[in-house]
CSV table of C-alpha atoms and ligand atoms in Angstrom, one decimal:
chain,number,residue,atom,x,y,z
Y,17,MET,CA,-17.5,2.4,-58.5
Y,18,ASN,CA,-16.7,4.2,-55.2
Y,19,LYS,CA,-19.4,3.7,-52.5
Y,20,LYS,CA,-21.2,7.0,-51.7
Y,21,ILE,CA,-19.8,8.6,-48.6
Y,22,VAL,CA,-22.6,9.3,-46.0
Y,23,THR,CA,-21.3,11.8,-43.4
Y,24,LEU,CA,-22.6,12.0,-39.8
Y,25,ASP,CA,-24.5,15.2,-40.6
Y,26,GLU,CA,-26.3,13.8,-43.6
Y,27,PHE,CA,-27.2,10.7,-41.7
Y,28,ILE,CA,-28.5,12.6,-38.7
Y,29,ILE,CA,-30.6,14.8,-40.9
Y,30,LYS,CA,-31.9,11.8,-42.9
Y,31,SER,CA,-32.7,9.9,-39.7
Y,32,GLN,CA,-34.5,13.0,-38.3
Y,33,LYS,CA,-37.1,12.6,-41.1
Y,34,GLY,CA,-38.1,9.3,-39.5
Y,35,HIS,CA,-39.0,11.1,-36.3
Y,36,ASP,CA,-42.4,12.8,-36.5
Y,37,ASP,CA,-41.7,14.9,-33.4
Y,38,ALA,CA,-38.3,16.0,-34.8
Y,39,THR,CA,-38.0,19.7,-34.6
Y,40,GLY,CA,-34.3,19.6,-35.7
Y,41,SER,CA,-33.2,20.3,-32.1
Y,42,LEU,CA,-31.9,16.8,-31.5
Y,43,THR,CA,-30.2,17.0,-34.9
Y,44,ARG,CA,-28.4,20.2,-34.0
Y,45,LEU,CA,-27.4,18.7,-30.6
Y,46,LEU,CA,-25.9,15.6,-32.1
Y,47,ARG,CA,-24.1,17.7,-34.7
Y,48,ASP,CA,-22.6,19.9,-31.9
Y,49,ILE,CA,-21.4,16.7,-30.2
Y,50,GLY,CA,-19.8,15.6,-33.6
Y,51,ILE,CA,-18.0,19.0,-33.8
Y,52,ALA,CA,-16.7,18.8,-30.2
Y,53,SER,CA,-15.5,15.2,-30.8
Y,54,LYS,CA,-13.4,16.4,-33.8
Y,55,ILE,CA,-11.8,19.1,-31.7
Y,56,ILE,CA,-11.1,16.7,-28.8
Y,57,ASN,CA,-9.6,14.2,-31.3
Y,58,ARG,CA,-7.2,16.8,-32.5
Y,59,GLU,CA,-5.9,17.4,-29.0
Y,60,VAL,CA,-5.9,13.7,-28.1
Y,61,ASN,CA,-3.8,13.0,-31.1
Y,62,LYS,CA,-1.1,15.4,-30.0
Y,63,ALA,CA,-1.4,14.7,-26.3
Y,64,GLY,CA,2.2,13.4,-26.2
Y,65,LEU,CA,3.4,16.7,-27.7
Y,66,VAL,CA,1.5,18.6,-25.1
Y,67,ASN,CA,3.2,16.6,-22.4
Y,68,ILE,CA,6.6,17.3,-24.0
Y,69,LEU,CA,5.9,21.0,-24.3
Y,70,GLY,CA,4.7,21.2,-20.8
Y,71,VAL,CA,3.0,19.3,-18.0
Y,72,GLU,CA,-0.5,19.9,-16.7
Y,73,GLY,CA,-0.8,23.2,-14.8
Y,74,SER,CA,2.4,24.6,-16.3
Y,75,GLU,CA,2.6,27.3,-19.0
Y,76,ASN,CA,3.5,26.1,-22.6
Y,77,THR,CA,5.7,27.9,-25.1
Y,78,THR,CA,2.8,30.1,-26.2
Y,79,GLY,CA,2.1,31.1,-22.6
Y,80,ASP,CA,-1.2,29.0,-22.5
Y,81,MET,CA,-1.9,27.0,-19.5
Y,82,VAL,CA,-1.4,23.2,-20.3
Y,83,GLN,CA,-4.7,21.5,-19.4
Y,84,LYS,CA,-5.3,17.9,-18.4
Y,85,LEU,CA,-7.0,16.4,-21.5
Y,86,ASP,CA,-10.2,15.4,-19.7
Y,87,ILE,CA,-10.6,18.9,-18.4
Y,88,PHE,CA,-10.0,20.2,-22.0
Y,89,ALA,CA,-12.5,17.7,-23.3
Y,90,ASN,CA,-15.0,18.7,-20.7
Y,91,GLU,CA,-14.7,22.4,-21.4
Y,92,LYS,CA,-14.8,21.9,-25.2
Y,93,ILE,CA,-18.1,19.9,-25.2
Y,94,ILE,CA,-19.7,22.5,-22.8
Y,95,GLU,CA,-18.5,25.3,-25.1
Y,96,CYS,CA,-19.8,23.6,-28.3
Y,97,LEU,CA,-23.2,22.7,-26.7
Y,98,SER,CA,-23.6,26.3,-25.4
Y,99,THR,CA,-23.7,27.8,-28.9
Y,100,SER,CA,-26.9,26.2,-30.4
Y,101,GLY,CA,-29.1,26.7,-27.4
Y,102,GLU,CA,-30.6,23.2,-27.8
Y,103,CYS,CA,-29.2,21.9,-24.5
Y,104,ALA,CA,-30.4,23.3,-21.1
Y,105,ALA,CA,-27.9,21.6,-18.9
Y,106,ILE,CA,-25.0,19.1,-18.7
Y,107,VAL,CA,-24.2,16.5,-16.1
Y,108,SER,CA,-20.5,15.7,-16.4
Y,109,GLU,CA,-18.1,13.3,-14.6
Y,110,GLU,CA,-15.8,16.3,-14.2
Y,111,ASN,CA,-18.4,18.6,-12.6
Y,112,GLU,CA,-19.7,18.0,-9.0
Y,113,ASN,CA,-22.9,19.9,-9.8
Y,114,ILE,CA,-25.2,20.2,-12.8
Y,115,VAL,CA,-23.8,22.7,-15.4
Y,116,LYS,CA,-26.7,25.0,-16.5
Y,117,LEU,CA,-26.1,26.4,-20.0
Y,118,PRO,CA,-27.0,30.0,-20.9
Y,119,ASN,CA,-30.2,30.7,-22.8
Y,120,VAL,CA,-29.6,31.4,-26.5
Y,121,ASN,CA,-31.8,33.9,-28.3
Y,122,GLY,CA,-34.7,33.0,-26.0
Y,123,LYS,CA,-34.8,29.4,-27.4
Y,124,LYS,CA,-36.5,26.9,-25.0
Y,125,ALA,CA,-33.8,24.2,-24.7
Y,126,GLN,CA,-35.5,20.8,-24.6
Y,127,TYR,CA,-32.6,18.5,-23.8
Y,128,VAL,CA,-30.1,17.5,-21.0
Y,129,LEU,CA,-26.7,15.9,-21.8
Y,130,VAL,CA,-25.0,13.5,-19.5
Y,131,MET,CA,-21.4,12.7,-20.2
Y,132,ASP,CA,-18.0,11.4,-19.4
Y,133,PRO,CA,-15.9,13.7,-21.5
Y,134,LEU,CA,-12.8,11.5,-21.5
Y,135,ASP,CA,-13.2,8.0,-20.1
Y,136,GLY,CA,-10.3,5.8,-19.3
Y,137,SER,CA,-8.3,8.6,-17.8
Y,138,SER,CA,-5.6,6.2,-16.6
Y,139,ASN,CA,-4.7,5.7,-20.3
Y,140,ILE,CA,-4.3,9.3,-21.3
Y,141,ASP,CA,-0.7,9.8,-20.4
Y,142,VAL,CA,0.5,6.5,-21.9
Y,143,ASN,CA,-1.1,6.9,-25.3
Y,144,VAL,CA,-3.6,4.1,-24.9
Y,145,SER,CA,-7.1,4.6,-26.3
Y,146,VAL,CA,-9.7,6.7,-24.4
Y,147,GLY,CA,-13.3,7.7,-25.2
Y,148,THR,CA,-16.1,10.2,-24.7
Y,149,ILE,CA,-19.5,8.8,-23.5
Y,150,PHE,CA,-22.7,10.8,-23.8
Y,151,GLY,CA,-26.4,10.4,-23.3
Y,152,ILE,CA,-29.3,12.7,-24.1
Y,153,TYR,CA,-32.6,13.1,-22.1
Y,154,LYS,CA,-35.5,15.2,-22.9
Y,155,ARG,CA,-36.4,17.7,-20.1
Y,156,LYS,CA,-39.4,16.7,-17.9
Y,157,SER,CA,-39.9,20.3,-16.5
Y,158,ASP,CA,-41.4,23.1,-18.5
Y,159,ALA,CA,-38.8,24.3,-21.0
Y,160,SER,CA,-39.5,28.0,-20.3
Y,161,GLY,CA,-38.5,27.5,-16.6
Y,162,GLU,CA,-35.3,26.7,-14.8
Y,163,ILE,CA,-33.8,23.3,-15.1
Y,164,GLU,CA,-34.8,21.0,-12.3
Y,165,ILE,CA,-32.9,18.0,-10.7
Y,166,GLU,CA,-35.6,15.7,-12.0
Y,167,ASP,CA,-34.6,16.5,-15.5
Y,168,CYS,CA,-31.2,15.0,-14.7
Y,169,LEU,CA,-32.2,12.1,-12.6
Y,170,GLN,CA,-33.9,10.0,-15.3
Y,171,ALA,CA,-33.5,6.2,-15.7
Y,172,GLY,CA,-31.7,4.9,-18.8
Y,173,VAL,CA,-35.0,3.7,-20.4
Y,174,ASP,CA,-35.8,7.4,-20.8
Y,175,LEU,CA,-32.7,8.2,-22.8
Y,176,VAL,CA,-33.5,9.8,-26.2
Y,177,ALA,CA,-30.0,9.1,-27.6
Y,178,SER,CA,-26.7,7.7,-26.5
Y,179,GLY,CA,-23.3,7.4,-28.0
Y,180,TYR,CA,-19.5,7.2,-27.6
Y,181,VAL,CA,-16.4,8.4,-29.4
Y,182,LEU,CA,-13.4,6.1,-29.4
Y,183,TYR,CA,-10.1,7.9,-29.9
Y,184,GLY,CA,-8.2,4.7,-31.0
Y,185,THR,CA,-6.2,3.6,-34.0
Y,186,SER,CA,-8.9,5.5,-35.8
Y,187,THR,CA,-11.5,7.8,-34.3
Y,188,MET,CA,-15.0,6.4,-34.3
Y,189,LEU,CA,-18.3,7.8,-33.2
Y,190,VAL,CA,-21.0,5.2,-32.5
Y,191,TYR,CA,-24.6,6.3,-31.5
Y,192,THR,CA,-28.2,5.3,-31.3
Y,193,THR,CA,-31.5,7.3,-31.1
Y,194,GLY,CA,-33.4,4.1,-30.2
Y,195,HIS,CA,-33.6,2.9,-33.8
Y,196,GLY,CA,-30.5,0.7,-34.1
Y,197,VAL,CA,-26.8,1.5,-33.8
Y,198,ASN,CA,-24.6,3.1,-36.4
Y,199,GLY,CA,-20.8,3.7,-36.5
Y,200,PHE,CA,-19.0,6.5,-38.2
Y,201,THR,CA,-15.2,6.7,-38.8
Y,202,LEU,CA,-13.4,10.1,-38.9
Y,203,ASP,CA,-11.8,10.7,-42.2
Y,204,PRO,CA,-9.1,13.3,-41.3
Y,205,SER,CA,-8.5,14.2,-45.0
Y,206,ILE,CA,-12.0,15.7,-45.1
Y,207,GLY,CA,-12.6,16.2,-41.4
Y,208,GLU,CA,-15.9,14.3,-41.4
Y,209,PHE,CA,-17.2,11.3,-39.6
Y,210,CYS,CA,-18.3,9.0,-42.4
Y,211,LEU,CA,-20.8,6.0,-42.0
Y,212,SER,CA,-18.6,2.9,-41.8
Y,213,HIS,CA,-20.7,0.4,-39.7
Y,214,ALA,CA,-24.4,0.6,-40.5
Y,215,ASP,CA,-26.9,-1.1,-38.2
Y,216,MET,CA,-24.4,-2.7,-35.9
Y,217,LYS,CA,-25.4,-6.0,-34.1
Y,218,ILE,CA,-23.5,-7.6,-31.3
Y,219,PRO,CA,-22.8,-11.3,-31.8
Y,220,ALA,CA,-24.9,-13.6,-29.5
Y,221,SER,CA,-21.7,-14.9,-27.9
Y,222,GLY,CA,-18.0,-14.3,-28.3
Y,223,ASN,CA,-14.4,-15.5,-27.2
Y,224,TYR,CA,-13.6,-12.5,-25.0
Y,225,TYR,CA,-14.2,-11.5,-21.5
Y,226,SER,CA,-13.1,-8.2,-20.1
Y,227,VAL,CA,-12.6,-7.7,-16.3
Y,228,ASN,CA,-9.8,-6.3,-14.1
Y,229,GLN,CA,-8.4,-9.8,-13.1
Y,230,GLY,CA,-6.2,-7.9,-10.5
Y,231,TYR,CA,-9.3,-7.6,-8.3
Y,232,TYR,CA,-10.3,-11.3,-8.6
Y,233,LEU,CA,-9.8,-12.1,-4.9
Y,234,LYS,CA,-11.9,-9.1,-4.0
Y,235,PHE,CA,-15.0,-10.2,-6.0
Y,236,ASP,CA,-17.9,-12.0,-4.5
Y,237,LEU,CA,-17.9,-15.8,-4.8
Y,238,GLU,CA,-20.4,-15.9,-7.6
Y,239,MET,CA,-18.3,-13.5,-9.8
Y,240,ARG,CA,-15.2,-15.5,-9.1
Y,241,ARG,CA,-16.9,-18.7,-10.2
Y,242,TYR,CA,-18.2,-17.1,-13.4
Y,243,ILE,CA,-14.7,-15.7,-14.2
Y,244,ASP,CA,-13.2,-19.2,-13.5
Y,245,HIS,CA,-15.9,-20.5,-16.0
Y,246,CYS,CA,-14.7,-18.0,-18.7
Y,247,SER,CA,-11.2,-19.2,-18.1
Y,248,ASP,CA,-12.2,-22.8,-18.3
Y,249,LEU,CA,-13.8,-22.0,-21.7
Y,250,ASN,CA,-10.5,-20.7,-22.8
Y,251,LEU,CA,-12.0,-17.3,-23.5
Y,252,ARG,CA,-9.5,-14.6,-24.1
Y,253,LEU,CA,-9.1,-11.9,-21.4
Y,254,ARG,CA,-8.8,-8.4,-22.9
Y,255,TYR,CA,-8.9,-5.4,-20.5
Y,256,ILE,CA,-7.7,-2.0,-21.7
Y,257,GLY,CA,-8.8,0.0,-18.6
Y,258,SER,CA,-11.1,2.1,-20.8
Y,259,MET,CA,-14.8,1.1,-20.7
Y,260,VAL,CA,-15.4,2.6,-24.2
Y,261,SER,CA,-12.5,0.6,-25.7
Y,262,ASP,CA,-13.4,-2.7,-23.9
Y,263,ILE,CA,-17.1,-2.5,-24.8
Y,264,HIS,CA,-16.4,-1.4,-28.4
Y,265,ARG,CA,-14.3,-4.6,-29.0
Y,266,ILE,CA,-17.2,-6.7,-27.5
Y,267,LEU,CA,-19.8,-4.9,-29.7
Y,268,PHE,CA,-17.8,-5.9,-32.8
Y,269,GLN,CA,-16.5,-9.4,-31.8
Y,270,GLY,CA,-18.9,-10.5,-29.0
Y,271,GLY,CA,-18.0,-11.1,-25.4
Y,272,ILE,CA,-18.8,-9.7,-21.9
Y,273,PHE,CA,-17.4,-6.7,-19.9
Y,274,LEU,CA,-17.7,-6.9,-16.1
Y,275,TYR,CA,-17.1,-4.3,-13.4
Y,276,PRO,CA,-18.2,-6.0,-10.2
Y,277,ASN,CA,-18.3,-4.6,-6.7
Y,278,THR,CA,-15.2,-4.9,-4.6
Y,279,ARG,CA,-14.3,-3.9,-1.1
Y,280,LYS,CA,-12.9,-0.6,-2.5
Y,281,TYR,CA,-16.0,0.0,-4.7
Y,282,PRO,CA,-18.9,-1.7,-2.8
Y,283,HIS,CA,-21.4,-0.3,-5.3
Y,284,GLY,CA,-19.1,-0.6,-8.3
Y,285,LYS,CA,-16.8,2.0,-9.7
Y,286,LEU,CA,-18.6,3.0,-12.9
Y,287,ARG,CA,-21.1,5.8,-12.9
Y,288,LEU,CA,-24.7,4.9,-13.7
Y,289,LEU,CA,-25.9,8.1,-15.3
Y,290,TYR,CA,-23.1,8.9,-17.8
Y,291,GLU,CA,-21.1,5.7,-18.2
Y,292,CYS,CA,-23.3,2.6,-17.6
Y,293,ASN,CA,-26.7,3.9,-19.0
Y,294,PRO,CA,-25.4,5.3,-22.4
Y,295,MET,CA,-23.2,2.2,-23.0
Y,296,SER,CA,-26.2,-0.1,-22.0
Y,297,MET,CA,-28.6,1.7,-24.4
Y,298,ILE,CA,-26.2,1.2,-27.2
Y,299,VAL,CA,-25.5,-2.4,-26.4
Y,300,GLU,CA,-29.2,-3.3,-26.0
Y,301,GLN,CA,-30.0,-1.5,-29.2
Y,302,ALA,CA,-27.4,-3.7,-30.9
Y,303,GLY,CA,-29.1,-6.9,-29.5
Y,304,GLY,CA,-27.1,-7.2,-26.3
Y,305,LYS,CA,-27.9,-7.1,-22.6
Y,306,ALA,CA,-26.7,-5.0,-19.6
Y,307,ILE,CA,-27.4,-5.9,-16.0
Y,308,THR,CA,-25.9,-5.2,-12.6
Y,309,CYS,CA,-24.0,-8.0,-10.8
Y,310,GLY,CA,-27.2,-8.0,-8.6
Y,311,LEU,CA,-29.1,-9.0,-11.8
Y,312,GLU,CA,-31.1,-5.8,-12.3
Y,313,ARG,CA,-31.4,-4.4,-15.9
Y,314,ILE,CA,-29.1,-1.3,-15.9
Y,315,LEU,CA,-31.5,0.9,-17.8
Y,316,ALA,CA,-34.3,0.3,-15.4
Y,317,ILE,CA,-32.4,1.4,-12.3
Y,318,PRO,CA,-33.9,4.5,-10.7
Y,319,VAL,CA,-31.3,7.4,-10.7
Y,320,THR,CA,-31.2,9.2,-7.3
Y,321,ASN,CA,-27.8,10.9,-7.5
Y,322,ILE,CA,-26.0,12.3,-10.6
Y,323,HIS,CA,-22.8,10.5,-9.7
Y,324,GLN,CA,-24.4,7.3,-8.5
Y,325,LYS,CA,-22.3,4.1,-9.1
Y,326,ALA,CA,-23.4,0.7,-10.4
Y,327,THR,CA,-21.9,-2.7,-11.0
Y,328,ILE,CA,-22.2,-3.9,-14.5
Y,329,ALA,CA,-22.1,-7.0,-16.8
Y,330,ILE,CA,-22.7,-6.0,-20.4
Y,331,GLY,CA,-22.3,-7.6,-23.8
Y,332,SER,CA,-23.4,-10.6,-25.8
Y,333,PRO,CA,-26.9,-11.8,-24.7
Y,334,ASP,CA,-26.0,-15.4,-24.4
Y,335,MET,CA,-23.0,-14.6,-22.2
Y,336,VAL,CA,-24.9,-12.2,-19.9
Y,337,ASP,CA,-27.6,-14.8,-19.5
Y,338,GLU,CA,-25.0,-17.4,-18.5
Y,339,MET,CA,-23.4,-15.0,-16.0
Y,340,HIS,CA,-27.0,-14.4,-14.7
Y,341,LYS,CA,-27.3,-18.2,-14.1
Y,342,PHE,CA,-24.0,-18.4,-12.2
Y,343,VAL,CA,-24.9,-15.6,-9.9
Y,344,GLU,CA,-28.2,-17.1,-9.1
Y,345,ARG,CA,-26.6,-20.5,-8.5
Y,346,TYR,CA,-23.7,-19.4,-6.4
Y,347,SER,CA,-25.2,-16.5,-4.5
Y,348,ALA,CA,-28.0,-18.9,-3.4
Y,349,VAL,CA,-25.2,-21.2,-2.1
Y,350,ASN,CA,-23.6,-18.4,0.0
Y,351,ALA,CA,-26.9,-16.8,0.9
Z,422,AHM,P1,-12.5,7.2,-15.4
Z,422,AHM,O1,-13.8,7.7,-15.9
Z,422,AHM,O2,-12.0,8.0,-14.2
Z,422,AHM,O3,-11.6,7.0,-16.5
Z,422,AHM,O4,-12.8,5.7,-14.8
Z,422,AHM,C1,-13.5,4.8,-15.5
Z,422,AHM,C2,-12.6,3.8,-16.1
Z,422,AHM,C3,-13.3,2.9,-17.1
Z,422,AHM,O5,-13.2,3.5,-18.4
Z,422,AHM,C4,-12.6,1.7,-17.0
Z,422,AHM,O6,-13.4,0.6,-17.4
Z,422,AHM,C5,-12.3,1.6,-15.5
Z,422,AHM,O7,-12.2,2.9,-15.0
Z,422,AHM,C6,-11.0,0.9,-15.2
Z,422,AHM,O8,-11.0,0.9,-13.8
Z,422,AHM,P2,-9.9,0.0,-13.1
Z,422,AHM,O9,-8.5,0.7,-13.3
Z,422,AHM,O10,-10.2,0.0,-11.6
Z,422,AHM,O11,-9.9,-1.4,-13.6
Z,423,MG,MG1,-15.2,7.6,-16.8
């Protein structure tokens, strides 16, 4: 007998019943993100065609301006979230400043979305997987007033929901509202994200480590010693250059992803608010850990700038603990 299909919409609505303060706003916001993801997926899947038909900034055969895919993704998510009126503002990797959304029918928007619309941009033109990362905060300021910067500068522990979409061999949406992690796979034949991985849990340890080995000589001593240790254990190095893809693998098979500081990126390359925090909430909800290379818990770091960067070590709890011990041992040595 065929297993009953549970679509993302059904799951979100059913889960809402578990939230006594649920007014349906978060439900509508999550559904808007699901819609935007399907539209982005359609464009990502024909990106190669777009490049054949015209390069970014040129006019294509229908006279439309060809857009870079991350700009397209950014605009599409902003457009989709502007319709329901549930989101007051968006912080995006693609926008220097906070994007304030128009008021819809006098509705008092309760939420702020932080996002990287298309992460792994170096992979876009070479048909290697990319992803969308998003996090949702509840406004701190009065919903009838203007959005304030404090609404956007909230630590990861205050996230109401986080998720990512992976545009890979199949398109998956993985999200959490703080009550476990669930994965949905897009079924193109019905245009629905369907529950495929319920209550995801990260293995305590794994055989993979993920770091840009090209920067090895630029890492601090303690990170080089830990990476040497991973190599001594014959762990397999897998680095796709897309944080979503690299961490997705680790969520399923166990392992650790590292983006340490280098001379080029003294505070790390990845952005705290809309890359590290949402991915850390998901991994922690799945039983994993996420710390900086300075050993602070990612989700506890105060956010003082919307594009603030952080170093990160994220993945299986036993492996993050072991990396923690290496950093303590070797940074003491070179202190
Ligand atoms: P992006 O948001 O501009 O794509 O940059 C973030 C990406 C991450 O997805 C990935 O983990 C990292 O940059 C790869 O950086 P590098 O090429 O320095 O290893
Ligand atoms: Mg990014």
